[in-house]
Short mmCIF file of N, CA and C in Angstrom, two decimals:
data_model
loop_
_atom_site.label_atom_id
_atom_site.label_comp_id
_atom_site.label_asym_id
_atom_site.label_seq_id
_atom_site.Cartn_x
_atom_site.Cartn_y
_atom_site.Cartn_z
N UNK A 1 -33.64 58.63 -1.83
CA UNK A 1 -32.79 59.55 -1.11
C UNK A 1 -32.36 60.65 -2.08
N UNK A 2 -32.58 62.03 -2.02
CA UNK A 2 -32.37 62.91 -2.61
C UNK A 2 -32.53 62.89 -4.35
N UNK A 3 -33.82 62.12 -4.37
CA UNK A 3 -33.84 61.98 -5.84
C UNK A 3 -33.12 60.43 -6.57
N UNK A 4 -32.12 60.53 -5.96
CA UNK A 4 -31.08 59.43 -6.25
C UNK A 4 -31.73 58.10 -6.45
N UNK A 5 -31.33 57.00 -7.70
CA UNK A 5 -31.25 55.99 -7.54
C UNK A 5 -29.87 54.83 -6.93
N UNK A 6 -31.20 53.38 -6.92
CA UNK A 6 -29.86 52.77 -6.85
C UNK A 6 -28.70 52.74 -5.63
N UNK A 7 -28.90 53.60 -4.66
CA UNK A 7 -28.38 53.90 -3.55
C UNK A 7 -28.86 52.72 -2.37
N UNK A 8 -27.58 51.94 -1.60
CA UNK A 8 -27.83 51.55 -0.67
C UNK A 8 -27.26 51.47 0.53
N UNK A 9 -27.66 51.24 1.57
CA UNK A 9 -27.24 51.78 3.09
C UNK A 9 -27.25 50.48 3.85
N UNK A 10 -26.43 50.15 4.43
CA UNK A 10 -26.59 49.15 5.37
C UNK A 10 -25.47 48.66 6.68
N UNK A 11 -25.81 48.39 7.50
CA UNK A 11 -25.41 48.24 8.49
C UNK A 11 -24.00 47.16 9.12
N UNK A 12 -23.16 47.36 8.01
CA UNK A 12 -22.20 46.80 8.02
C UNK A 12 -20.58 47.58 8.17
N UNK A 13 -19.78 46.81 8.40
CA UNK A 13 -18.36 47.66 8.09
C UNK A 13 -18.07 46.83 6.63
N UNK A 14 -16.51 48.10 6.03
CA UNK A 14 -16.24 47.44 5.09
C UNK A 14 -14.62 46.99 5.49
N UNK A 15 -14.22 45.88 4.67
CA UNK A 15 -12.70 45.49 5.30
C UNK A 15 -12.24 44.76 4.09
N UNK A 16 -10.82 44.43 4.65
CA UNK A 16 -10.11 43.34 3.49
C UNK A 16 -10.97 41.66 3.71
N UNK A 17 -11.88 41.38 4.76
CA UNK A 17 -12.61 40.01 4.39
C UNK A 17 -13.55 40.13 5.24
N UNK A 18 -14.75 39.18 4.96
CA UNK A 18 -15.76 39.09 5.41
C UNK A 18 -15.49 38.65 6.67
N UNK A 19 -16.71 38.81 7.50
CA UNK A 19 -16.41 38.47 8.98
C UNK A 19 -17.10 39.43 10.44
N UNK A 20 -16.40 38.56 11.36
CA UNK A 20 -16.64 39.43 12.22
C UNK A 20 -15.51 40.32 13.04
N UNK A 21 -15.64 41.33 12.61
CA UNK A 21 -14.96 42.05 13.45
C UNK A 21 -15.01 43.12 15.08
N UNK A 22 -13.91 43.45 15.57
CA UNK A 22 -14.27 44.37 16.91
C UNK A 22 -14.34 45.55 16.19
N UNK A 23 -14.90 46.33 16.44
CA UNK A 23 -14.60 48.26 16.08
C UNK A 23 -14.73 48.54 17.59
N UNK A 24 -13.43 49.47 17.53
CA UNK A 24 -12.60 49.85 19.03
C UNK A 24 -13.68 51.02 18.72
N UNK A 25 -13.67 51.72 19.75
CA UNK A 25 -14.75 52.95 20.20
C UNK A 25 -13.37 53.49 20.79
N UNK A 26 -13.22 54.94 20.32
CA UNK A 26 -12.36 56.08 21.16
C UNK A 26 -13.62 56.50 22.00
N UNK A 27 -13.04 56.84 23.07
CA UNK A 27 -13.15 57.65 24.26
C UNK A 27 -13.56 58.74 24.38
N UNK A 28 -12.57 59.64 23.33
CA UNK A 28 -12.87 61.58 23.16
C UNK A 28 -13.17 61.57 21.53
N UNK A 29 -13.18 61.06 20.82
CA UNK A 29 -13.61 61.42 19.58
C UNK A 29 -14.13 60.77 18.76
N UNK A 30 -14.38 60.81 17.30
CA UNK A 30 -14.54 59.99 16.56
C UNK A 30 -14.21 58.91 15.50
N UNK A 31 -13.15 59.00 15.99
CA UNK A 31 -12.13 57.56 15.10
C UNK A 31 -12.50 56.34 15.38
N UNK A 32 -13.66 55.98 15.31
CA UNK A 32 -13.41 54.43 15.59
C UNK A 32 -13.38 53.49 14.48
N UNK A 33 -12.61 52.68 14.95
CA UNK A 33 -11.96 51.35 13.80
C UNK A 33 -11.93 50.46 14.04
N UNK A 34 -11.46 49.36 13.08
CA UNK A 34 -11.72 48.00 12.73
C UNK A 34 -10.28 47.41 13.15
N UNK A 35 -9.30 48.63 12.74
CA UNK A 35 -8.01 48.86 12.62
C UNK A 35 -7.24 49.36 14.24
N UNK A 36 -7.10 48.61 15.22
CA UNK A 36 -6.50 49.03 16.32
C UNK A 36 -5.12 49.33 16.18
N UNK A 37 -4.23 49.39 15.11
CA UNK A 37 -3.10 49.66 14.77
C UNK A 37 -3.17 50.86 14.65
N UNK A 38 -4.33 51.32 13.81
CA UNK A 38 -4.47 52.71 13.48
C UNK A 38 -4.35 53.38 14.97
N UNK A 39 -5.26 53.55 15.65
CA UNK A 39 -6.00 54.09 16.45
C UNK A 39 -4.61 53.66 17.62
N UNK A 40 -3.96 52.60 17.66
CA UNK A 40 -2.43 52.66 19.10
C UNK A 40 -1.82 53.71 18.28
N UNK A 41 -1.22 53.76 17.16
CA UNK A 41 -0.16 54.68 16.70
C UNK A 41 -0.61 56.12 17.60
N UNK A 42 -1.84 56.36 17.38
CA UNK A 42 -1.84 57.71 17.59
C UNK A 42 -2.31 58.17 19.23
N UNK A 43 -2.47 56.64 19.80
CA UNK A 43 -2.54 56.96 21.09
C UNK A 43 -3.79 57.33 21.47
N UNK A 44 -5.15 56.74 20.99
CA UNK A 44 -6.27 56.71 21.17
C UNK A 44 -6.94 56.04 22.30
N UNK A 45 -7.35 57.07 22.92
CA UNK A 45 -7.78 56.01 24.41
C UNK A 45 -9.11 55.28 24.06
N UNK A 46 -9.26 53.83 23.79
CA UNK A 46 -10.24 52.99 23.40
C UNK A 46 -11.18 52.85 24.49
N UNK A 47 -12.21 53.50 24.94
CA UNK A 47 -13.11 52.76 26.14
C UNK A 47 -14.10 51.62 25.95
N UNK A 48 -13.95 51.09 24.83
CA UNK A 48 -15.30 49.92 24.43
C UNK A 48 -14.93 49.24 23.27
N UNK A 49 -15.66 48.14 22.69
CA UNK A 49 -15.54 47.76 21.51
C UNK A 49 -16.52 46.97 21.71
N UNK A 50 -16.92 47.02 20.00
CA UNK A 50 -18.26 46.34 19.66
C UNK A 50 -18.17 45.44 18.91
N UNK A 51 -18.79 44.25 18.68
CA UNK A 51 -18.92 42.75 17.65
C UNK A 51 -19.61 43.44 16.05
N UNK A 52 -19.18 43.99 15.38
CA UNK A 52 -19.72 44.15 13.91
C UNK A 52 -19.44 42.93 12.69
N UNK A 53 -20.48 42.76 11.68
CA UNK A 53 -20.25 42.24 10.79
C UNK A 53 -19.41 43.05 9.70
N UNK A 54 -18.69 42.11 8.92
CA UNK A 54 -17.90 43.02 7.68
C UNK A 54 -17.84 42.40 6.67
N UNK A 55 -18.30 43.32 5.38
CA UNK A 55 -18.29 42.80 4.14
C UNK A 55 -17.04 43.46 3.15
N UNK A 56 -16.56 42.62 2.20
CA UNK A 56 -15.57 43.17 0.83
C UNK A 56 -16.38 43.93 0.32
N UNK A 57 -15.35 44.63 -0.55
CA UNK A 57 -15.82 45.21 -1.99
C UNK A 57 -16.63 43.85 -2.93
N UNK A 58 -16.25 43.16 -3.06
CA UNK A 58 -16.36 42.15 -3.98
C UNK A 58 -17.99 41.76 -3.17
N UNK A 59 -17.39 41.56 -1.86
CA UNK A 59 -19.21 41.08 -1.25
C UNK A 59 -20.27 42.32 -2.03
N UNK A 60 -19.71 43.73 -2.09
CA UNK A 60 -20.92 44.36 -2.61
C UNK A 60 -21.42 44.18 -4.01
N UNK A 61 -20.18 43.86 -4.43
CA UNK A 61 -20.98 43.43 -6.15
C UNK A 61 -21.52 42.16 -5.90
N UNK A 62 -21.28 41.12 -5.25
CA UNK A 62 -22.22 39.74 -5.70
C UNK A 62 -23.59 39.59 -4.77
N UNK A 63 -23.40 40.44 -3.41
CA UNK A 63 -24.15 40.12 -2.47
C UNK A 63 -25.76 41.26 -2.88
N UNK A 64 -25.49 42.31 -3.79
CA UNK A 64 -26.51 43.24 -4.44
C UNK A 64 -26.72 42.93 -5.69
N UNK A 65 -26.01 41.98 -6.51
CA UNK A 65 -25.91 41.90 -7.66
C UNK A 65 -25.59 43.01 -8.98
N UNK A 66 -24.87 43.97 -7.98
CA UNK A 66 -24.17 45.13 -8.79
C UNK A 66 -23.31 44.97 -9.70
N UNK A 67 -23.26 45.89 -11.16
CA UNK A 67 -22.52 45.22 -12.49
C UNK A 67 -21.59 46.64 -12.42
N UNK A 68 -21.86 47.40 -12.02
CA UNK A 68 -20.99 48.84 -11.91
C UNK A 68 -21.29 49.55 -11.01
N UNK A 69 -20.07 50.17 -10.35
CA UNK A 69 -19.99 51.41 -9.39
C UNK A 69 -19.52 52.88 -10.10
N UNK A 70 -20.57 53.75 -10.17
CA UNK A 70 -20.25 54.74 -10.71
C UNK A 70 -19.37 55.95 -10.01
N UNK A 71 -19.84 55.44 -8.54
CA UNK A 71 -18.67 56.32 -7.38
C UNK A 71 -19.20 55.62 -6.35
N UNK A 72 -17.78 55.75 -5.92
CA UNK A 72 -17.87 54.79 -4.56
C UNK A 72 -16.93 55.73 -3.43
N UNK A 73 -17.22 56.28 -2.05
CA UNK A 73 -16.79 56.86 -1.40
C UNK A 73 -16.19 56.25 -0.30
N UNK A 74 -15.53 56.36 -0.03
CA UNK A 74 -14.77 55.23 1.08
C UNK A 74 -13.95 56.68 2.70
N UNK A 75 -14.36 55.67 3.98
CA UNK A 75 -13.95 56.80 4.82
C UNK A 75 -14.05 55.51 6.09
N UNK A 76 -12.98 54.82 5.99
CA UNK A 76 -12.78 53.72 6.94
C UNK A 76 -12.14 54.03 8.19
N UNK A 77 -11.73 54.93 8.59
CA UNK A 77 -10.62 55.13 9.76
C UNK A 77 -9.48 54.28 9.75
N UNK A 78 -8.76 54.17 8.48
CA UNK A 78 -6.95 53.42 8.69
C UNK A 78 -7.40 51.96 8.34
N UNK A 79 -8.60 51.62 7.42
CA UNK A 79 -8.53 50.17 7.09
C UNK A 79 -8.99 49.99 5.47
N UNK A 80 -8.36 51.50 5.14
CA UNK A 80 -8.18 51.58 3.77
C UNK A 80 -7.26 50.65 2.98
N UNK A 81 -6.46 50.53 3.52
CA UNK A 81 -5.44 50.07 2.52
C UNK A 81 -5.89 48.50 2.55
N UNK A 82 -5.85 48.22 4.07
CA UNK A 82 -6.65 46.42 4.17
C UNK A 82 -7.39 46.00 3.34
N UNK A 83 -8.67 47.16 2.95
CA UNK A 83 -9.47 46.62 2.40
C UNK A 83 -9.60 46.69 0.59
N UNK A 84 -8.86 47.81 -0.04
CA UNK A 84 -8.37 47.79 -1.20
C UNK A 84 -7.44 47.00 -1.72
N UNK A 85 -6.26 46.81 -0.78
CA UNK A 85 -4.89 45.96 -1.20
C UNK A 85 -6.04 44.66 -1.71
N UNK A 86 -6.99 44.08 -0.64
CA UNK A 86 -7.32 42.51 -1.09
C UNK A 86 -8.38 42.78 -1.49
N UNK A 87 -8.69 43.73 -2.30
CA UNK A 87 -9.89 43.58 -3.53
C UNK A 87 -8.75 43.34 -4.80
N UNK A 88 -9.71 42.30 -5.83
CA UNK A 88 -9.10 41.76 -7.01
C UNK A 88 -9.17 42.83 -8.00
N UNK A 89 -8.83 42.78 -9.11
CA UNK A 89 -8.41 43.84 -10.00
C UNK A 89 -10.36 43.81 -10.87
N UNK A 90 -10.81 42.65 -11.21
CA UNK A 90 -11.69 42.70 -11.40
C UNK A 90 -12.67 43.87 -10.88
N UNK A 91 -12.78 43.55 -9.98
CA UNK A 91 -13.97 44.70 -9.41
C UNK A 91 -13.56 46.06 -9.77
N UNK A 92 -12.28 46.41 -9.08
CA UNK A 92 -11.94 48.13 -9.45
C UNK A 92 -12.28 48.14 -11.12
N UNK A 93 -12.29 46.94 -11.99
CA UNK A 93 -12.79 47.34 -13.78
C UNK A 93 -14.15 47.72 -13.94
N UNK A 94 -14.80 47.96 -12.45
CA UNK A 94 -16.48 47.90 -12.46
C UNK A 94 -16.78 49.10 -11.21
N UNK A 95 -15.43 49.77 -10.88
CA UNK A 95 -15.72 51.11 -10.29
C UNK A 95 -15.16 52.23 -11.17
N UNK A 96 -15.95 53.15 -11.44
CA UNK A 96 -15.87 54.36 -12.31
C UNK A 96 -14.60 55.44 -11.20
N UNK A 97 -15.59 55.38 -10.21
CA UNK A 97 -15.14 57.01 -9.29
C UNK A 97 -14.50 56.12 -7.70
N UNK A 98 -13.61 56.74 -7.14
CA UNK A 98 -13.40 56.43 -5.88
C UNK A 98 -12.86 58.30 -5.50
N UNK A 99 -13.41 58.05 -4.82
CA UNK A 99 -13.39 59.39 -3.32
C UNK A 99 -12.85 58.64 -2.22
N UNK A 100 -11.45 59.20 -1.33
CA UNK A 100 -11.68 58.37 -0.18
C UNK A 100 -10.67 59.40 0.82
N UNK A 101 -10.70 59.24 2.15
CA UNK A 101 -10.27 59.53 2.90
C UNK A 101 -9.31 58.55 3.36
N UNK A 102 -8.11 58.66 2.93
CA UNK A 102 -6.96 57.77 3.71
C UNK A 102 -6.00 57.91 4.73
N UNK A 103 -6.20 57.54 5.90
CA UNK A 103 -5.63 57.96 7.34
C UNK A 103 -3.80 57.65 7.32
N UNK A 104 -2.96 57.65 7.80
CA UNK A 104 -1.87 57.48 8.18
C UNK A 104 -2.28 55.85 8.88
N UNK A 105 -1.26 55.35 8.50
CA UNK A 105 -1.04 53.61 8.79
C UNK A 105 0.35 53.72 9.20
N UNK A 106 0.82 52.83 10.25
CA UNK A 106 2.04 52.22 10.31
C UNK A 106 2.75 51.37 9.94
N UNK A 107 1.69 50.73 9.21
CA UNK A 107 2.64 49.92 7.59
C UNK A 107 2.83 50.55 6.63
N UNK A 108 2.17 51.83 6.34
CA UNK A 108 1.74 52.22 4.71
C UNK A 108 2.12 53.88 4.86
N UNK A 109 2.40 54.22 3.73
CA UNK A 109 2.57 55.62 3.43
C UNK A 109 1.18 55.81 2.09
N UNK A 110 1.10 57.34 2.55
CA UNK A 110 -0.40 57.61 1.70
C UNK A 110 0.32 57.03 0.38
N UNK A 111 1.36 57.33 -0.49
CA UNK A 111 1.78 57.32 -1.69
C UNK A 111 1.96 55.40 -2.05
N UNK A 112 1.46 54.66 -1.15
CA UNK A 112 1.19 53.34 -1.75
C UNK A 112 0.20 53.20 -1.96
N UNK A 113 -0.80 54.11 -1.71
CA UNK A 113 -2.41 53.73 -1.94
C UNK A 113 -2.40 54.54 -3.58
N UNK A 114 -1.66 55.82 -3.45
CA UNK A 114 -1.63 56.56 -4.97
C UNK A 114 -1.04 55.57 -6.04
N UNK A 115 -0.03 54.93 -5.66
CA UNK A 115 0.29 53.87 -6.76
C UNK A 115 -0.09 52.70 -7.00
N UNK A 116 -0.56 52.32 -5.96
CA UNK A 116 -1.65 50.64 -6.05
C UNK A 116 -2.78 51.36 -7.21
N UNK A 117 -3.10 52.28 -6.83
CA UNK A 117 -4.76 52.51 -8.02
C UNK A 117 -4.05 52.88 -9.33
N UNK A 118 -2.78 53.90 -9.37
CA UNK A 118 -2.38 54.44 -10.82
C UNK A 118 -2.08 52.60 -11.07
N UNK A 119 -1.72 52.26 -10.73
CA UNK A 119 -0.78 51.02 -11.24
C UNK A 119 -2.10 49.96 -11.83
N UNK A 120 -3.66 50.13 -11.22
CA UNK A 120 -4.34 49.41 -11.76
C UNK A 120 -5.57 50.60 -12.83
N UNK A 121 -4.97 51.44 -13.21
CA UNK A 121 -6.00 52.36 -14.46
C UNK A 121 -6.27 53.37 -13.88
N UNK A 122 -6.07 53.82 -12.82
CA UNK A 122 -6.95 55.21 -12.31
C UNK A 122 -6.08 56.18 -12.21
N UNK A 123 -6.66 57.46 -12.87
CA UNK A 123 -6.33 59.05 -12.73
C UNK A 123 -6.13 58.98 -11.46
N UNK A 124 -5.47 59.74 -10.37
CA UNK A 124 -4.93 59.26 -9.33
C UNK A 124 -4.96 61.13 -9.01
N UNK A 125 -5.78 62.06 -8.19
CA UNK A 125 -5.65 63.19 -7.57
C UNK A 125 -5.28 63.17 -6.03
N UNK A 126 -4.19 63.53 -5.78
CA UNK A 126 -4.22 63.26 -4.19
C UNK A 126 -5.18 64.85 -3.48
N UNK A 127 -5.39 65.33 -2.75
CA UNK A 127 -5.52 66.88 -1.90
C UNK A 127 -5.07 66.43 -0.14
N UNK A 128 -3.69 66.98 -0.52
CA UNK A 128 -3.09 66.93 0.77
C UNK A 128 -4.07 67.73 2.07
N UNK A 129 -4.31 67.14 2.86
CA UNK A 129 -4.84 68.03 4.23
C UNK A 129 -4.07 68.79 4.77
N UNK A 130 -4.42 70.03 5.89
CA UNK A 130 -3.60 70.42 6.88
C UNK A 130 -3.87 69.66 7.96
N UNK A 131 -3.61 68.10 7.93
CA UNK A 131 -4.08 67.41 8.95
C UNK A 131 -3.15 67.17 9.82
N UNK A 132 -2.35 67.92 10.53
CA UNK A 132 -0.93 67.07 11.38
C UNK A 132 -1.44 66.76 12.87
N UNK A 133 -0.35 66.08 13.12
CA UNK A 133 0.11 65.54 14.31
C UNK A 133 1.35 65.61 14.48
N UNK A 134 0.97 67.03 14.97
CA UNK A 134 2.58 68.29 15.33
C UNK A 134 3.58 67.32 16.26
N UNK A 135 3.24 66.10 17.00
CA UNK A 135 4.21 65.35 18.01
C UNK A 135 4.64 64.11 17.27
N UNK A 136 4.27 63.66 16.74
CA UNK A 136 4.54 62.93 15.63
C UNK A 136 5.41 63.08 14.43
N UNK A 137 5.12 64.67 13.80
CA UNK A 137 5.90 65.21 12.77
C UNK A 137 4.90 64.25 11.34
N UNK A 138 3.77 64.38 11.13
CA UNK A 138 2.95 63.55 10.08
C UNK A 138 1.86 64.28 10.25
N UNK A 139 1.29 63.52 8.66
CA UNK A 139 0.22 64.13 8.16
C UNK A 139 -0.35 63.02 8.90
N UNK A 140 -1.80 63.15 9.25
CA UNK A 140 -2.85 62.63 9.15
C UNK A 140 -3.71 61.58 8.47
N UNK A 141 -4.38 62.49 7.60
CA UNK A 141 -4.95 62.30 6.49
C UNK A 141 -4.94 62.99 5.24
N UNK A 142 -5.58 62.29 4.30
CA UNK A 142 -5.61 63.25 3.01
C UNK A 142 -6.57 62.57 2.37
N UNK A 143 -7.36 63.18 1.12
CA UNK A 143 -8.24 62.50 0.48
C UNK A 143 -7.65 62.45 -0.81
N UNK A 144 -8.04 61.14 -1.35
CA UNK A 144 -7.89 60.48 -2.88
C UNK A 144 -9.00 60.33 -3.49
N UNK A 145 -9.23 61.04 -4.76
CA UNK A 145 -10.14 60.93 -5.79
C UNK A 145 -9.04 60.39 -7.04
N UNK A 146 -10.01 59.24 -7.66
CA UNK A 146 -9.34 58.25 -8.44
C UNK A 146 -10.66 58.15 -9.65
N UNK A 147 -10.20 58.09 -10.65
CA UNK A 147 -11.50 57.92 -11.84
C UNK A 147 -10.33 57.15 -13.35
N UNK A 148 -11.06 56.76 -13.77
CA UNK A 148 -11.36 56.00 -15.18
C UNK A 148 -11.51 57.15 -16.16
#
């Protein structure tokens, strides 16, 4: 793929544990998640949901036999934090780069995801979006780039 090694693709979700999960299908757009918390807060009309498998972070290092992540991009729809909070500290010592898109949660404020990573070694850049939800009075989203 574009020259690139080492790159792999596969047909899974990612989450805080292995398994099976639903991913709700919106109706009018493209948010769909693992995370139906996400997707009620904001009043997402769900018309479907599908049976997916889901793997950890940790499943990707043992299940590829990966010794390092040199960047890892993450864009879960609101099951960011699920799935970072219950990765072990180990693994993030074997990711270089994280890129990610982190949605608004109703447990979580973006600034616990900025201090869960500073708090385990990572340069920590937030770039706030103009993402609102003018009825709400909140941001959205924003993306986090995190490096070693």
């Amino acid at each position: 793929m574009n020259n690139l090694h080492n790159i792999y693709a596969f047909q899974s979700g990612i989450s805080g544990k292995k398994g099976n999960r639903k991913l709700y299908l919106c109706k009018h757009n493209i948010d769909h998640s693992i995370s139906d918390e996400h997707l009620n807060f904001f009043g997402f009309e769900m018309n479907n949901s599908i049976d997916i498998s889901t793997i950890t972070i940790q499943d990707l290092f043992e299940d590829f036999n990966i010794q390092k992540i040199d960047f890892l991009k993450i864009d879960c729809e609101g099951c960011e934090y699920e799935t970072l909070f219950n990765t072990r500290n180990e693994y993030f010592q074997k990711i270089k780069k994280i890129a990610m898109e982190i949605h608004y949660h109703p447990k979580y404020k973006f600034q616990h995801m900025i201090e869960f990573l500073r708090n385990i070694g990572y340069d920590v850049n937030p770039r706030y979006l103009d993402d609102q939800n003018h009825s709400k009075n909140i941001t959205i989203s924003t993306m986090i780039y995190a490096k070693r």
